[in-house]
């Protein structure tokens, strides 16, 4: 989750949240994890809301 948070923060700082980040943020080292493809967009969205509020 720390890796994902850091990547989404970069996207948020670049003004790419939510839709663009959900398409662009990928974590290749975790692609083989179960549910990676299905869970990633929702987790990106969640971190976009977090970073978008300045936390």
Tab-separated table of N, CA, C and O in Angstrom:
chain	number	residue	atom	x	y	z
A	1	UNK	N	0.817	-1.193	0.000
A	1	UNK	CA	0.000	0.000	0.000
A	1	UNK	C	0.864	1.261	0.000
A	1	UNK	O	0.450	2.269	-0.540
A	2	UNK	N	2.039	1.184	0.594
A	2	UNK	CA	2.926	2.347	0.591
A	2	UNK	C	3.379	2.678	-0.819
A	2	UNK	O	3.444	3.860	-1.186
A	3	UNK	N	3.697	1.657	-1.612
A	3	UNK	CA	4.107	1.895	-3.000
A	3	UNK	C	2.973	2.520	-3.793
A	3	UNK	O	3.186	3.464	-4.559
A	4	UNK	N	1.777	2.010	-3.609
A	4	UNK	CA	0.618	2.547	-4.317
A	4	UNK	C	0.350	3.983	-3.885
A	4	UNK	O	0.120	4.858	-4.725
A	5	UNK	N	0.397	4.246	-2.608
A	5	UNK	CA	0.174	5.594	-2.105
A	5	UNK	C	1.162	6.582	-2.717
A	5	UNK	O	0.778	7.675	-3.146
A	6	UNK	N	2.425	6.198	-2.792
A	6	UNK	CA	3.450	7.076	-3.358
A	6	UNK	C	3.191	7.360	-4.834
A	6	UNK	O	3.341	8.506	-5.296
A	7	UNK	N	2.790	6.347	-5.580
A	7	UNK	CA	2.511	6.539	-7.004
A	7	UNK	C	1.278	7.410	-7.218
A	7	UNK	O	1.265	8.271	-8.104
A	8	UNK	N	0.271	7.203	-6.418
A	8	UNK	CA	-0.942	8.017	-6.551
A	8	UNK	C	-0.676	9.450	-6.121
A	8	UNK	O	-1.199	10.391	-6.712
A	9	UNK	N	0.177	9.654	-5.134
A	9	UNK	CA	0.525	11.020	-4.722
A	9	UNK	C	1.175	11.762	-5.871
A	9	UNK	O	0.878	12.923	-6.118
A	10	UNK	N	2.042	11.088	-6.612
A	10	UNK	CA	2.665	11.710	-7.788
A	10	UNK	C	1.591	12.118	-8.801
A	10	UNK	O	1.640	13.209	-9.366
A	11	UNK	N	0.641	11.235	-9.036
A	11	UNK	CA	-0.440	11.535	-9.972
A	11	UNK	C	-1.292	12.691	-9.459
A	11	UNK	O	-1.658	13.590	-10.224
A	12	UNK	N	-1.597	12.696	-8.183
A	12	UNK	CA	-2.400	13.770	-7.596
A	12	UNK	C	-1.678	15.105	-7.699
A	12	UNK	O	-2.282	16.126	-8.054
A	13	UNK	N	-0.390	15.098	-7.417
A	13	UNK	CA	0.410	16.327	-7.507
A	13	UNK	C	0.450	16.860	-8.939
A	13	UNK	O	0.578	18.066	-9.156
A	14	UNK	N	0.336	15.950	-9.911
A	14	UNK	CA	0.337	16.336	-11.324
A	14	UNK	C	-1.068	16.655	-11.829
A	14	UNK	O	-1.252	16.922	-13.009
A	15	UNK	N	-2.066	16.595	-10.944
A	15	UNK	CA	-3.437	16.898	-11.319
A	15	UNK	C	-4.111	15.808	-12.139
A	15	UNK	O	-5.020	16.076	-12.909
A	16	UNK	N	-3.678	14.575	-11.959
A	16	UNK	CA	-4.196	13.467	-12.760
A	16	UNK	C	-5.249	12.615	-12.064
A	16	UNK	O	-5.630	11.579	-12.579
A	17	UNK	N	-5.701	13.001	-10.905
A	17	UNK	CA	-6.715	12.204	-10.210
A	17	UNK	C	-8.092	12.610	-10.691
A	17	UNK	O	-8.324	13.770	-10.953
A	18	UNK	N	-8.955	11.775	-10.869
A	18	UNK	CA	-9.092	10.374	-10.535
A	18	UNK	C	-8.994	9.521	-11.804
A	18	UNK	O	-8.312	8.503	-11.817
A	19	UNK	N	-9.700	9.905	-12.827
A	19	UNK	CA	-9.817	9.047	-14.013
A	19	UNK	C	-8.474	8.729	-14.664
A	19	UNK	O	-8.195	7.579	-14.984
A	20	UNK	N	-7.643	9.736	-14.861
A	20	UNK	CA	-6.346	9.505	-15.499
A	20	UNK	C	-5.470	8.615	-14.636
A	20	UNK	O	-4.830	7.688	-15.134
A	21	UNK	N	-5.447	8.865	-13.354
A	21	UNK	CA	-4.635	8.046	-12.446
A	21	UNK	C	-5.088	6.597	-12.461
A	21	UNK	O	-4.268	5.676	-12.448
A	22	UNK	N	-6.400	6.387	-12.505
A	22	UNK	CA	-6.920	5.020	-12.508
A	22	UNK	C	-6.470	4.260	-13.756
A	22	UNK	O	-6.325	3.045	-13.713
A	23	UNK	N	-6.210	4.970	-14.842
A	23	UNK	CA	-5.740	4.336	-16.077
A	23	UNK	C	-4.221	4.210	-16.126
A	23	UNK	O	-3.694	3.263	-16.698
A	24	UNK	N	-3.514	5.165	-15.539
A	24	UNK	CA	-2.065	5.226	-15.693
A	24	UNK	C	-1.258	4.580	-14.572
A	24	UNK	O	-0.160	4.100	-14.814
A	25	UNK	N	-1.751	4.608	-13.366
A	25	UNK	CA	-0.965	4.077	-12.237
A	25	UNK	C	-0.948	2.552	-12.313
A	25	UNK	O	-1.987	1.904	-12.318
A	26	UNK	N	0.243	2.015	-12.385
A	26	UNK	CA	0.460	0.570	-12.414
A	26	UNK	C	1.614	0.245	-11.473
A	26	UNK	O	2.527	1.046	-11.290
A	27	UNK	N	1.558	-0.920	-10.901
A	27	UNK	CA	2.630	-1.393	-10.023
A	27	UNK	C	3.067	-2.767	-10.540
A	27	UNK	O	2.612	-3.799	-10.033
A	28	UNK	N	3.934	-2.790	-11.541
A	28	UNK	CA	4.302	-4.052	-12.187
A	28	UNK	C	4.831	-5.131	-11.244
A	28	UNK	O	4.587	-6.310	-11.477
A	29	UNK	N	5.508	-4.743	-10.178
A	29	UNK	CA	6.054	-5.786	-9.305
A	29	UNK	C	4.971	-6.542	-8.542
A	29	UNK	O	5.235	-7.576	-7.952
A	30	UNK	N	3.728	-6.044	-8.577
A	30	UNK	CA	2.621	-6.713	-7.894
A	30	UNK	C	1.608	-7.334	-8.854
A	30	UNK	O	0.588	-7.850	-8.407
A	31	UNK	N	1.868	-7.289	-10.143
A	31	UNK	CA	0.900	-7.768	-11.133
A	31	UNK	C	0.489	-9.223	-10.952
A	31	UNK	O	-0.596	-9.607	-11.342
A	32	UNK	N	1.317	-10.016	-10.362
A	32	UNK	CA	1.014	-11.443	-10.191
A	32	UNK	C	0.195	-11.720	-8.926
A	32	UNK	O	-0.221	-12.842	-8.700
A	33	UNK	N	-0.042	-10.714	-8.126
A	33	UNK	CA	-0.842	-10.891	-6.910
A	33	UNK	C	-2.301	-11.143	-7.280
A	33	UNK	O	-2.815	-10.586	-8.255
A	34	UNK	N	-2.960	-11.948	-6.486
A	34	UNK	CA	-4.384	-12.215	-6.700
A	34	UNK	C	-5.175	-10.910	-6.622
A	34	UNK	O	-4.885	-10.052	-5.790
A	35	UNK	N	-6.114	-10.749	-7.498
A	35	UNK	CA	-7.017	-9.595	-7.544
A	35	UNK	C	-6.338	-8.268	-7.869
A	35	UNK	O	-6.946	-7.209	-7.691
A	36	UNK	N	-5.101	-8.301	-8.350
A	36	UNK	CA	-4.393	-7.062	-8.692
A	36	UNK	C	-5.218	-6.219	-9.668
A	36	UNK	O	-5.472	-5.046	-9.414
A	37	UNK	N	-5.616	-6.826	-10.768
A	37	UNK	CA	-6.328	-6.088	-11.818
A	37	UNK	C	-7.671	-5.543	-11.335
A	37	UNK	O	-8.057	-4.447	-11.700
A	38	UNK	N	-8.375	-6.304	-10.540
A	38	UNK	CA	-9.704	-5.868	-10.113
A	38	UNK	C	-9.653	-4.874	-8.954
A	38	UNK	O	-10.517	-4.001	-8.851
A	39	UNK	N	-8.657	-4.982	-8.098
A	39	UNK	CA	-8.595	-4.123	-6.912
A	39	UNK	C	-7.837	-2.814	-7.146
A	39	UNK	O	-8.100	-1.828	-6.460
A	40	UNK	N	-6.936	-2.800	-8.105
A	40	UNK	CA	-6.088	-1.620	-8.297
A	40	UNK	C	-6.890	-0.342	-8.563
A	40	UNK	O	-6.639	0.668	-7.892
A	41	UNK	N	-7.832	-0.317	-9.488
A	41	UNK	CA	-8.550	0.942	-9.739
A	41	UNK	C	-9.255	1.505	-8.497
A	41	UNK	O	-9.197	2.714	-8.250
A	42	UNK	N	-9.885	0.677	-7.726
A	42	UNK	CA	-10.568	1.156	-6.521
A	42	UNK	C	-9.573	1.694	-5.502
A	42	UNK	O	-9.841	2.706	-4.837
A	43	UNK	N	-8.430	1.053	-5.387
A	43	UNK	CA	-7.417	1.532	-4.448
A	43	UNK	C	-6.794	2.842	-4.931
A	43	UNK	O	-6.510	3.726	-4.125
A	44	UNK	N	-6.607	2.976	-6.231
A	44	UNK	CA	-6.111	4.240	-6.778
A	44	UNK	C	-7.125	5.351	-6.485
A	44	UNK	O	-6.750	6.435	-6.041
A	45	UNK	N	-8.386	5.068	-6.712
A	45	UNK	CA	-9.427	6.058	-6.446
A	45	UNK	C	-9.417	6.481	-4.978
A	45	UNK	O	-9.503	7.669	-4.655
A	46	UNK	N	-9.292	5.514	-4.095
A	46	UNK	CA	-9.275	5.813	-2.654
A	46	UNK	C	-8.109	6.728	-2.301
A	46	UNK	O	-8.266	7.710	-1.581
A	47	UNK	N	-6.921	6.436	-2.834
A	47	UNK	CA	-5.764	7.290	-2.539
A	47	UNK	C	-5.885	8.650	-3.215
A	47	UNK	O	-5.372	9.650	-2.694
A	48	UNK	N	-6.557	8.719	-4.360
A	48	UNK	CA	-6.791	10.025	-4.990
A	48	UNK	C	-7.633	10.909	-4.083
A	48	UNK	O	-7.356	12.103	-3.946
A	49	UNK	N	-8.658	10.349	-3.490
A	49	UNK	CA	-9.462	11.126	-2.548
A	49	UNK	C	-8.612	11.567	-1.356
A	49	UNK	O	-8.711	12.697	-0.891
A	50	UNK	N	-7.773	10.674	-0.874
A	50	UNK	CA	-6.900	10.981	0.269
A	50	UNK	C	-5.950	12.124	-0.065
A	50	UNK	O	-5.907	13.131	0.627
A	51	UNK	N	-5.176	11.968	-1.141
A	51	UNK	CA	-4.187	12.979	-1.493
A	51	UNK	C	-4.849	14.249	-2.009
A	51	UNK	O	-4.314	15.341	-1.834
A	52	UNK	N	-6.001	14.122	-2.633
A	52	UNK	CA	-6.719	15.286	-3.124
A	52	UNK	C	-7.217	16.203	-2.008
A	52	UNK	O	-7.446	17.385	-2.216
A	53	UNK	N	-7.368	15.655	-0.834
A	53	UNK	CA	-7.785	16.459	0.332
A	53	UNK	C	-6.600	16.997	1.115
A	53	UNK	O	-6.777	17.627	2.156
A	54	UNK	N	-5.394	16.717	0.651
A	54	UNK	CA	-4.210	17.277	1.277
A	54	UNK	C	-3.671	16.538	2.473
A	54	UNK	O	-2.916	17.079	3.265
A	55	UNK	N	-4.074	15.282	2.641
A	55	UNK	CA	-3.559	14.503	3.758
A	55	UNK	C	-2.195	14.070	3.416
A	55	UNK	O	-1.374	13.650	3.725
